[in-house]
């Protein structure tokens, strides 16, 4: 949803959907459709290791981002 409107996100060239609303939410489309949950979870884990996700988590917790 973007300002109360559903926005379709197309997979990138690698076949991954990367959420703009929830940084780090990366979904491997073909693996998801094939039921390959190991690959789906591996891609999700990769996404949540990114700095953007860590900043998002800190913001959700109401804190400023950690100093580098």
PDB file of C-alpha atoms in Angstrom:
ATOM      1  CA  UNK A   1       0.000   0.000   0.000  1.00  0.00           C
ATOM      2  CA  UNK A   2       1.193   3.444  -0.758  1.00  0.00           C
ATOM      3  CA  UNK A   3      -0.951   6.228   0.643  1.00  0.00           C
ATOM      4  CA  UNK A   4      -3.937   3.857   0.946  1.00  0.00           C
ATOM      5  CA  UNK A   5      -3.397   2.440  -2.534  1.00  0.00           C
ATOM      6  CA  UNK A   6      -2.097  -1.012  -3.491  1.00  0.00           C
ATOM      7  CA  UNK A   7       0.997  -0.800  -5.657  1.00  0.00           C
ATOM      8  CA  UNK A   8       2.120  -3.862  -7.601  1.00  0.00           C
ATOM      9  CA  UNK A   9       5.859  -4.460  -7.351  1.00  0.00           C
ATOM     10  CA  UNK A  10       7.355  -6.353 -10.261  1.00  0.00           C
ATOM     11  CA  UNK A  11      10.261  -8.731  -9.684  1.00  0.00           C
ATOM     12  CA  UNK A  12      13.663  -7.337 -10.660  1.00  0.00           C
ATOM     13  CA  UNK A  13      16.013  -8.905 -13.244  1.00  0.00           C
ATOM     14  CA  UNK A  14      16.974 -11.554 -10.668  1.00  0.00           C
ATOM     15  CA  UNK A  15      13.323 -12.493 -10.094  1.00  0.00           C
ATOM     16  CA  UNK A  16      13.247 -10.890  -6.637  1.00  0.00           C
ATOM     17  CA  UNK A  17      10.506  -8.655  -5.276  1.00  0.00           C
ATOM     18  CA  UNK A  18      12.050  -6.072  -2.949  1.00  0.00           C
ATOM     19  CA  UNK A  19       9.561  -4.174  -0.814  1.00  0.00           C
ATOM     20  CA  UNK A  20       9.834  -0.391  -0.652  1.00  0.00           C
ATOM     21  CA  UNK A  21       7.591  -0.248   2.419  1.00  0.00           C
ATOM     22  CA  UNK A  22       9.378  -2.951   4.423  1.00  0.00           C
ATOM     23  CA  UNK A  23      13.119  -2.681   3.660  1.00  0.00           C
ATOM     24  CA  UNK A  24      14.713  -6.102   3.671  1.00  0.00           C
ATOM     25  CA  UNK A  25      11.582  -7.974   2.635  1.00  0.00           C
ATOM     26  CA  UNK A  26      12.957  -9.768  -0.376  1.00  0.00           C
ATOM     27  CA  UNK A  27      10.917 -12.537  -1.973  1.00  0.00           C
ATOM     28  CA  UNK A  28      12.284 -14.939  -4.564  1.00  0.00           C
ATOM     29  CA  UNK A  29       9.205 -15.285  -6.748  1.00  0.00           C
ATOM     30  CA  UNK A  30      10.016 -18.478  -8.650  1.00  0.00           C
ATOM     31  CA  UNK A  31      11.154 -20.233  -5.462  1.00  0.00           C
ATOM     32  CA  UNK A  32       8.002 -19.128  -3.656  1.00  0.00           C
ATOM     33  CA  UNK A  33       5.756 -20.372  -6.455  1.00  0.00           C
ATOM     34  CA  UNK A  34       7.676 -23.659  -6.618  1.00  0.00           C
ATOM     35  CA  UNK A  35       7.368 -24.161  -2.873  1.00  0.00           C
ATOM     36  CA  UNK A  36      11.147 -24.042  -2.414  1.00  0.00           C
ATOM     37  CA  UNK A  37      11.012 -22.578   1.075  1.00  0.00           C
ATOM     38  CA  UNK A  38      14.741 -23.013   1.709  1.00  0.00           C
ATOM     39  CA  UNK A  39      15.508 -20.631  -1.144  1.00  0.00           C
ATOM     40  CA  UNK A  40      12.679 -18.273  -0.109  1.00  0.00           C
ATOM     41  CA  UNK A  41      14.005 -18.093   3.453  1.00  0.00           C
ATOM     42  CA  UNK A  42      17.608 -17.708   2.274  1.00  0.00           C
ATOM     43  CA  UNK A  43      16.652 -14.676   0.181  1.00  0.00           C
ATOM     44  CA  UNK A  44      14.643 -13.213   3.044  1.00  0.00           C
ATOM     45  CA  UNK A  45      17.596 -13.668   5.409  1.00  0.00           C
ATOM     46  CA  UNK A  46      19.871 -11.937   2.916  1.00  0.00           C
ATOM     47  CA  UNK A  47      17.473  -8.994   2.718  1.00  0.00           C
ATOM     48  CA  UNK A  48      17.264  -8.506   6.461  1.00  0.00           C
ATOM     49  CA  UNK A  49      21.052  -8.335   6.779  1.00  0.00           C
ATOM     50  CA  UNK A  50      21.104  -5.105   4.766  1.00  0.00           C
ATOM     51  CA  UNK A  51      21.712  -1.725   6.381  1.00  0.00           C
ATOM     52  CA  UNK A  52      18.341  -0.427   5.121  1.00  0.00           C
ATOM     53  CA  UNK A  53      16.563  -3.093   7.150  1.00  0.00           C
ATOM     54  CA  UNK A  54      18.541  -2.347  10.289  1.00  0.00           C
ATOM     55  CA  UNK A  55      17.674   1.370  10.020  1.00  0.00           C
ATOM     56  CA  UNK A  56      14.021   0.420   9.489  1.00  0.00           C
ATOM     57  CA  UNK A  57      14.041  -1.723  12.651  1.00  0.00           C
ATOM     58  CA  UNK A  58      15.607   1.087  14.683  1.00  0.00           C
ATOM     59  CA  UNK A  59      13.007   3.542  13.369  1.00  0.00           C
ATOM     60  CA  UNK A  60      10.177   1.153  14.266  1.00  0.00           C
ATOM     61  CA  UNK A  61      11.572   0.901  17.764  1.00  0.00           C
ATOM     62  CA  UNK A  62      11.496   4.696  18.013  1.00  0.00           C
ATOM     63  CA  UNK A  63      15.226   5.071  18.207  1.00  0.00           C
ATOM     64  CA  UNK A  64      17.698   6.924  16.059  1.00  0.00           C
ATOM     65  CA  UNK A  65      19.953   4.779  13.939  1.00  0.00           C
ATOM     66  CA  UNK A  66      23.095   3.412  15.555  1.00  0.00           C
ATOM     67  CA  UNK A  67      26.397   5.201  15.015  1.00  0.00           C
ATOM     68  CA  UNK A  68      28.785   3.540  12.599  1.00  0.00           C
TER      69      UNK A  68
END
